[in-house]
Short mmCIF file of C-alpha atoms in Angstrom, two decimals:
data_model
loop_
_atom_site.label_atom_id
_atom_site.label_comp_id
_atom_site.label_asym_id
_atom_site.label_seq_id
_atom_site.Cartn_x
_atom_site.Cartn_y
_atom_site.Cartn_z
CA MET H 1 9.29 -13.18 8.81
CA LYS H 2 11.12 -11.61 11.58
CA PRO H 3 9.07 -9.99 14.71
CA GLU H 4 11.76 -6.86 14.31
CA PHE H 5 10.29 -6.33 11.31
CA TYR H 6 7.12 -4.64 12.69
CA LEU H 7 9.64 -2.78 14.90
CA THR H 8 9.70 -0.05 11.41
CA LEU H 9 6.34 0.44 12.03
CA PHE H 10 6.65 1.98 15.27
CA SER H 11 8.29 5.24 17.00
CA LYS H 12 9.71 6.02 19.81
CA GLN H 13 7.97 9.55 20.42
CA GLN H 14 4.82 8.80 18.85
CA PRO H 15 2.46 6.31 20.58
CA ARG H 16 0.52 4.02 18.26
CA ARG H 17 -2.24 1.54 17.99
CA SER H 18 -1.53 -2.01 17.06
CA HIS H 19 -4.74 -2.69 15.63
CA VAL H 20 -4.36 0.29 13.65
CA ILE H 21 -1.28 -0.50 12.09
CA PHE H 22 -2.60 -4.68 11.66
CA ALA H 23 -6.10 -3.30 9.86
CA LEU H 24 -3.22 -1.04 6.97
CA LEU H 25 -1.22 -4.28 6.33
CA LYS H 26 -4.28 -6.06 5.56
CA GLN H 27 -5.63 -3.08 3.56
CA GLN H 28 -8.85 -3.87 5.81
CA THR H 29 -9.39 -0.35 7.16
CA THR H 30 -12.30 2.33 8.61
CA GLY H 31 -11.73 5.29 8.42
CA SER H 32 -10.73 5.97 11.86
CA ALA H 33 -7.67 4.06 11.44
CA GLU H 34 -6.90 5.37 7.92
CA TYR H 35 -7.01 8.73 9.66
CA TRP H 36 -4.25 7.03 12.31
CA GLY H 37 -2.71 5.60 9.39
CA LEU H 38 -2.14 9.65 7.93
CA ARG H 39 -1.01 10.35 11.36
CA TYR H 40 1.56 7.96 11.86
CA GLN H 41 2.82 8.42 8.66
CA LEU H 42 2.38 4.75 7.49
CA LEU H 43 -0.18 5.14 4.52
CA ASP H 44 2.11 4.16 2.12
CA TRP H 45 2.22 0.55 3.93
CA PHE H 46 -1.41 -0.29 3.31
CA GLY H 47 -2.04 -3.74 1.73
CA LEU H 48 1.28 -4.89 1.75
CA LEU H 49 0.87 -8.03 3.58
CA PRO H 50 -3.01 -8.69 2.72
CA GLN H 51 -2.73 -12.74 4.44
CA LEU H 52 -1.03 -11.16 7.63
CA ARG H 53 -3.33 -13.39 9.92
CA LYS H 54 -3.97 -11.52 13.57
CA ASN H 55 -2.64 -13.83 15.69
CA GLU H 56 0.74 -14.45 14.25
CA TYR H 57 1.00 -10.43 14.38
CA GLU H 58 -0.37 -10.44 18.20
CA GLN H 59 2.42 -13.18 18.81
CA ALA H 60 5.46 -10.86 17.23
CA LEU H 61 4.41 -8.13 19.34
CA GLN H 62 4.46 -10.11 22.35
CA GLN H 63 7.60 -11.36 21.66
CA LEU H 64 9.10 -8.09 21.22
CA GLN H 65 7.45 -6.85 24.73
CA GLN H 66 8.92 -9.64 26.16
CA ASN H 67 12.04 -8.47 24.83
CA LYS H 68 11.28 -5.44 26.17
CA ASP H 69 11.95 -3.87 22.67
CA LEU H 70 8.10 -2.18 22.80
CA GLU H 71 6.36 -1.31 25.54
CA GLN H 72 2.43 -0.61 25.74
CA ILE H 73 1.47 2.08 27.07
CA GLU H 74 -1.94 1.07 27.97
CA PRO H 75 -4.04 -2.03 25.89
CA GLY H 76 -2.77 -1.91 22.64
CA LEU H 77 -0.37 1.39 22.72
CA TYR H 78 3.00 1.02 21.82
CA LEU H 79 5.98 2.72 22.16
CA LEU H 80 9.45 2.35 20.83
CA THR H 81 12.29 1.64 24.05
CA GLU H 82 15.60 2.73 23.26
CA LYS H 83 16.25 -0.75 22.84
CA GLY H 84 13.81 -1.98 20.30
CA ASP H 85 14.89 1.71 18.14
CA LYS H 86 19.04 0.43 18.49
CA VAL H 87 17.03 -3.29 16.67
CA ARG H 88 14.86 -1.50 14.40
CA MET H 89 17.55 0.35 12.89
CA GLN H 90 20.35 -2.71 13.22
CA TYR H 91 17.08 -4.73 11.59
CA ALA H 92 16.43 -2.36 8.75
CA GLN H 93 20.56 -2.01 7.65
CA GLN H 94 20.29 -5.93 7.34
CA HIS H 95 17.39 -6.41 5.82
CA TYR H 96 15.26 -5.26 3.38
CA LEU H 97 12.19 -2.57 3.51
CA PRO H 98 9.99 -1.25 0.85
CA GLN H 99 11.18 1.41 -1.38
CA GLN H 100 8.49 1.90 -3.52
CA ASN H 101 5.26 1.32 -1.19
CA ALA H 102 3.31 4.36 -2.74
CA ALA H 103 3.40 3.49 -6.49
CA ARG H 104 2.47 0.08 -5.16
CA ILE H 105 -0.50 0.45 -3.94
CA GLN H 106 -1.39 2.72 -6.93
CA TYR H 107 -0.28 -0.24 -9.31
CA GLN H 108 -1.45 -3.36 -7.08
CA THR H 109 1.69 -4.88 -7.54
CA GLY H 110 0.86 -7.62 -5.17
CA ALA H 111 -2.06 -8.84 -7.40
CA PHE H 112 0.25 -8.70 -11.03
CA MET H 113 2.99 -10.38 -10.00
CA PRO H 114 1.77 -13.94 -10.02
CA LEU H 115 0.15 -13.06 -13.13
CA PHE H 116 3.41 -12.15 -14.44
CA LEU H 117 5.28 -15.06 -13.05
CA GLN H 118 3.02 -16.97 -14.63
CA ALA H 119 2.75 -15.41 -18.01
CA ASN H 120 6.57 -15.39 -18.53
CA GLN H 121 7.05 -19.56 -18.13
CA VAL H 122 3.71 -19.78 -20.60
CA VAL H 123 5.82 -17.49 -22.76
CA SER H 124 8.98 -19.49 -22.34
CA GLU H 125 7.74 -22.56 -22.96
CA TRP H 126 5.54 -21.45 -26.15
CA SER H 127 9.08 -20.07 -27.80
CA TYR H 128 10.11 -23.95 -27.60
CA HIS H 129 6.64 -25.02 -28.58
CA ASN H 130 6.93 -27.30 -25.64
CA ARG H 131 3.39 -28.10 -23.83
CA GLN H 132 4.58 -30.71 -21.71
CA TYR H 133 5.40 -29.29 -18.67
CA TYR H 134 4.69 -28.57 -14.79
CA PRO H 135 2.85 -25.24 -15.00
CA MET H 136 3.19 -22.24 -11.51
CA GLN H 137 0.55 -22.87 -8.95
CA ALA H 138 -2.22 -20.73 -9.41
CA SER H 139 -5.56 -19.76 -8.32
CA LEU H 140 -9.11 -20.57 -10.44
CA LYS H 141 -9.28 -17.77 -11.52
CA GLN H 142 -5.19 -16.55 -12.37
CA ARG H 143 -5.39 -19.57 -14.68
CA GLN H 144 -8.51 -18.34 -16.51
CA SER H 145 -7.72 -15.16 -16.52
CA LEU H 146 -4.15 -15.98 -18.31
CA LYS H 147 -5.65 -18.45 -20.11
CA GLN H 148 -7.92 -15.83 -21.86
CA TRP H 149 -4.94 -13.47 -22.40
CA PHE H 150 -2.89 -16.57 -24.09
CA LYS H 151 -5.96 -16.65 -26.34
CA ASN H 152 -5.74 -13.27 -26.94
CA GLN H 153 -2.07 -12.78 -27.89
CA ASP H 154 -0.59 -12.58 -31.91
CA LYS H 155 1.41 -15.86 -31.55
CA THR H 156 3.61 -14.86 -34.21
CA GLN H 157 4.61 -11.64 -32.26
CA LEU H 158 4.24 -12.29 -28.72
CA VAL H 159 8.00 -14.37 -27.88
CA PRO H 160 10.01 -10.73 -29.49
CA HIS H 161 7.68 -8.34 -28.31
CA TRP H 162 7.83 -9.77 -24.60
CA PHE H 163 12.04 -10.45 -25.05
CA ASN H 164 12.37 -7.12 -25.84
CA THR H 165 10.10 -5.30 -23.59
CA LEU H 166 11.63 -7.11 -20.72
CA LYS H 167 15.65 -6.74 -22.13
CA ALA H 168 14.91 -2.88 -22.29
CA PHE H 169 13.21 -2.74 -18.85
CA LEU H 170 16.20 -4.72 -17.11
CA THR H 171 18.90 -2.52 -18.60
CA THR H 172 17.23 0.11 -16.84
CA LEU H 173 18.07 -1.69 -13.14
CA PRO H 174 21.70 -2.33 -11.87
CA GLU H 175 23.85 -4.73 -13.45
CA ALA H 176 23.54 -7.06 -10.18
CA THR H 177 19.64 -6.68 -9.42
CA ALA H 178 18.98 -6.73 -13.39
CA ASN H 179 20.63 -10.61 -13.09
CA SER H 180 18.55 -11.78 -9.77
CA LEU H 181 15.32 -10.39 -10.88
CA ALA H 182 15.97 -12.22 -14.36
CA ALA H 183 17.33 -16.18 -12.19
CA SER H 184 14.20 -15.82 -10.56
CA TRP H 185 12.49 -16.51 -13.30
CA VAL H 186 10.43 -20.17 -14.24
CA GLY H 187 10.74 -20.74 -17.86
CA HIS H 188 12.04 -23.50 -19.93
CA GLU H 189 14.12 -25.58 -18.85
CA THR H 190 15.03 -22.99 -15.66
CA ALA H 191 13.46 -23.84 -12.32
CA GLY H 192 13.76 -20.41 -11.31
CA LEU H 193 16.23 -19.55 -8.53
CA ASN H 194 15.24 -19.41 -4.53
CA TYR H 195 16.95 -16.15 -2.87
CA ASP H 196 19.21 -18.18 -0.66
CA GLN H 197 20.53 -19.20 -4.03
CA MET H 198 21.28 -15.81 -5.73
CA ASP H 199 23.91 -13.01 -5.08
CA LEU H 200 22.14 -10.93 -2.11
CA PRO H 201 22.52 -9.99 2.02
CA LYS H 202 23.56 -13.31 3.12
CA THR H 203 21.28 -11.57 6.11
CA TRP H 204 18.18 -11.32 4.17
CA THR H 205 15.32 -14.11 4.45
CA GLU H 206 12.51 -14.98 1.83
CA PHE H 207 10.28 -12.39 3.36
CA ASP H 208 12.76 -9.37 2.61
CA PHE H 209 13.19 -11.78 -1.21
CA TYR H 210 9.46 -11.15 -1.00
CA LEU H 211 9.72 -7.49 -0.62
CA TRP H 212 12.52 -6.68 -2.66
CA GLN H 213 10.67 -8.62 -5.73
CA LEU H 214 7.48 -6.27 -4.91
CA ASP H 215 9.91 -3.10 -5.54
CA GLN H 216 10.99 -4.69 -8.86
CA TYR H 217 7.71 -5.29 -10.11
CA THR H 218 6.55 -1.98 -9.38
CA ALA H 219 9.67 -0.32 -11.20
CA LEU H 220 8.28 -2.77 -13.83
CA LEU H 221 5.15 -0.92 -13.73
CA ILE H 222 6.47 2.41 -14.29
CA TYR H 223 8.24 1.22 -16.53
CA LEU H 224 5.46 -0.39 -19.19
CA GLU H 225 3.30 3.19 -18.29
CA GLN H 226 6.23 5.07 -19.65
CA HIS H 227 7.96 3.42 -22.39
CA THR H 228 5.61 0.81 -24.44
CA VAL H 229 1.84 1.07 -25.76
CA ILE H 230 -1.46 -0.47 -25.25
CA GLU H 231 -0.64 -3.29 -27.44
CA ASP H 232 2.53 -4.81 -25.89
CA PRO H 233 1.92 -8.21 -24.55
CA ILE H 234 3.08 -7.35 -20.88
CA VAL H 235 0.69 -3.90 -20.40
CA GLN H 236 -2.36 -6.01 -21.62
CA LEU H 237 -1.05 -8.56 -18.71
CA TYR H 238 -0.95 -5.63 -16.65
CA ALA H 239 -4.53 -4.94 -17.98
CA ILE H 240 -5.93 -8.09 -16.07
CA VAL H 241 -5.11 -6.24 -12.43
CA GLY H 242 -5.27 -2.52 -13.52
CA LYS H 243 -4.39 0.37 -11.63
CA ARG H 244 -6.27 0.52 -8.24
CA MET H 245 -9.42 2.83 -8.53
CA GLN H 246 -8.49 5.47 -6.42
CA PHE H 247 -11.34 5.88 -4.61
CA PRO H 248 -14.69 3.19 -4.59
CA THR H 249 -17.30 4.38 -6.79
CA SER H 250 -19.77 5.57 -3.83
CA LEU H 251 -17.38 7.88 -2.49
CA GLN H 252 -16.25 9.72 -5.48
CA THR H 253 -19.41 10.41 -6.61
CA SER H 254 -20.02 12.03 -3.11
CA PHE H 255 -16.50 13.83 -3.40
CA ASP H 256 -17.08 14.75 -7.14
CA ALA H 257 -20.64 16.49 -5.98
CA ALA H 258 -19.33 18.73 -3.13
CA LYS H 259 -16.47 19.87 -5.62
CA ASN H 260 -19.16 20.93 -7.97
CA GLY H 261 -20.58 22.85 -4.41
CA GLN H 262 -23.40 20.80 -3.09
CA THR H 263 -23.93 20.78 0.51
CA LEU H 264 -23.10 17.46 2.23
CA VAL H 265 -26.96 17.64 3.46
CA ASP H 266 -27.84 17.98 -0.39
CA ILE H 267 -25.73 14.66 -1.29
CA ALA H 268 -27.20 12.73 1.15
CA HIS H 269 -30.51 13.40 0.80
CA THR H 270 -29.83 13.33 -3.46
CA ARG H 271 -28.45 10.12 -3.15
CA GLN H 272 -30.16 8.62 0.31
CA LEU H 273 -27.49 8.10 2.29
CA LYS H 274 -26.47 8.81 6.08
CA LEU H 275 -25.02 12.09 6.51
CA GLY H 276 -23.15 10.82 8.80
CA THR H 277 -22.16 8.19 5.36
CA VAL H 278 -21.11 11.04 2.93
CA GLN H 279 -18.97 12.53 6.09
CA GLU H 280 -16.85 10.13 5.65
CA HIS H 281 -16.85 9.76 2.33
CA LEU H 282 -15.27 13.38 2.13
CA LEU H 283 -12.91 12.71 5.14
CA THR H 284 -11.16 9.42 3.29
CA ALA H 285 -11.05 11.78 0.06
CA ALA H 286 -8.78 14.15 2.68
CA ILE H 287 -7.32 11.84 4.03
CA TRP H 288 -5.23 10.51 0.51
CA LEU H 289 -5.51 13.15 -1.66
CA PRO H 290 -2.50 15.62 -1.95
CA LEU H 291 -3.71 19.06 0.14
CA ASP H 292 -4.54 21.04 -3.01
CA GLN H 293 -6.80 18.50 -4.32
CA PHE H 294 -9.08 18.73 -1.78
CA PRO H 295 -11.35 22.04 -1.07
CA TYR H 296 -11.27 22.52 2.88
CA GLU H 297 -12.13 26.25 2.02
CA GLN H 298 -15.80 25.34 1.48
CA TYR H 299 -16.17 23.60 4.75
CA LEU H 300 -12.99 25.68 7.38
CA THR H 301 -13.70 29.00 7.07
CA LYS H 302 -11.32 31.62 8.50
CA ASP H 303 -13.25 32.18 11.97
CA LEU H 304 -13.53 27.76 12.14
CA LYS H 305 -10.15 27.68 11.85
CA GLY H 306 -9.49 30.85 14.64
CA THR H 307 -11.90 29.08 16.98
CA PHE H 308 -10.11 25.79 16.53
CA ALA H 309 -6.68 27.27 16.71
CA GLN H 310 -7.63 28.95 19.61
CA LYS H 311 -9.09 25.49 21.87
CA LEU H 312 -6.58 23.39 20.10
CA THR H 313 -3.65 24.74 21.34
CA ASP H 314 -1.64 21.52 22.11
CA PRO H 315 0.92 21.26 19.49
CA ASP H 316 0.66 17.41 18.85
CA ILE H 317 -2.15 17.01 17.21
CA ASP H 318 -2.77 13.32 18.48
CA ALA H 319 -3.60 14.91 21.97
CA TRP H 320 -6.40 16.66 20.55
CA ARG H 321 -9.82 15.30 21.43
CA PHE H 322 -13.13 16.60 19.75
CA LYS H 323 -14.67 17.98 23.71
CA THR H 324 -12.07 20.63 23.38
CA VAL H 325 -14.17 21.92 20.23
CA ARG H 326 -17.50 20.40 20.92
CA GLU H 327 -20.88 22.70 21.12
CA THR H 328 -23.94 21.39 20.38
CA ALA H 329 -24.59 17.34 19.25
CA ASP H 330 -24.42 18.37 15.52
CA ILE H 331 -22.63 15.66 13.92
CA GLN H 332 -20.80 18.18 11.41
CA GLU H 333 -18.77 19.73 14.40
CA PHE H 334 -17.40 16.23 14.48
CA PHE H 335 -16.55 16.52 10.78
CA ASN H 336 -15.24 20.11 11.19
CA PHE H 337 -12.68 18.86 13.53
CA ARG H 338 -11.80 15.81 11.85
CA LEU H 339 -11.29 18.00 8.65
CA TYR H 340 -9.03 20.58 10.53
CA ALA H 341 -7.04 17.99 11.87
CA ILE H 342 -6.40 16.19 8.31
CA TRP H 343 -5.48 19.55 7.14
CA GLN H 344 -3.42 20.99 9.96
CA THR H 345 -1.51 17.15 9.69
CA LYS H 346 -0.54 17.56 6.24
CA ARG H 347 0.42 20.73 6.68
CA GLU H 348 2.62 19.51 9.41
CA GLN H 349 4.25 17.01 7.70
CA GLY H 350 5.11 18.71 4.39
CA HIS H 351 2.28 17.45 1.67
CA ALA H 352 2.36 19.25 -1.40
#
């Protein structure tokens, strides 16, 4: 990966914290990181690079600083420079940037893609009755999952169903895209082409090809959901991974109770949780849910909104500070403050 890729995640106007961006890419977030991910409009990049190493990330940022593409405003807080913005635009013209990030999160494409590639090889070799081949590398868990999936398939229908579903999906893609995607698959006496063997832009790297693949397999999963039945073998393969749960069970339980009218104090008491934990559950739900799916009116009363509007006058929500509105030591005050900032952010950004 070229260091310039990270410039696409920084802004020329909005100082951004590098640790927030790293946490989003790694899917290792806290409530604070998710809030700032919302402010940076980067939530869709969640979990894009789960294998990213901190030292590699920091070295890339150091190089971008040395190249005067990033300016460090304070420790860990960066702005794109004028030069960096030009480099960012040039990078976007020469390389591939994800187009299906929001759906990729929902469908867990990153976990599905290696399973599909392995299964495609298995089905291809099976169609030629060949059991003497070198399988693609896979983890023990992936091999076990694939073995169980194959065992459960109707072998008389597996090959035609697999072929027909993929053929139908490929016809929905531009011809060049479909040809490149199919050429990357490993099968019987077919090694599968590497990115530099395909008719792809010469400026692309292996990382660009990886991001491009993520988009294509996300499109495949969307197609499966809209056009196939549960008996389809690829649908059953995807079931091994499954859609990402919107929220962890504990958070969902707290949110459901809140929607049913329970106070946060009652939820904490009933569930034997700290009040701060329940508040964090609700704030996380507000960050991720569409504007009309969270009960803001239960907490942000007309009077409270009026008070906040009088005291939080800076048009830049990033500049808001809790001390501006804090009156007591009650932790409910910070919950209200952060929820108001989330609500205003979603309105500002045009969220539905």
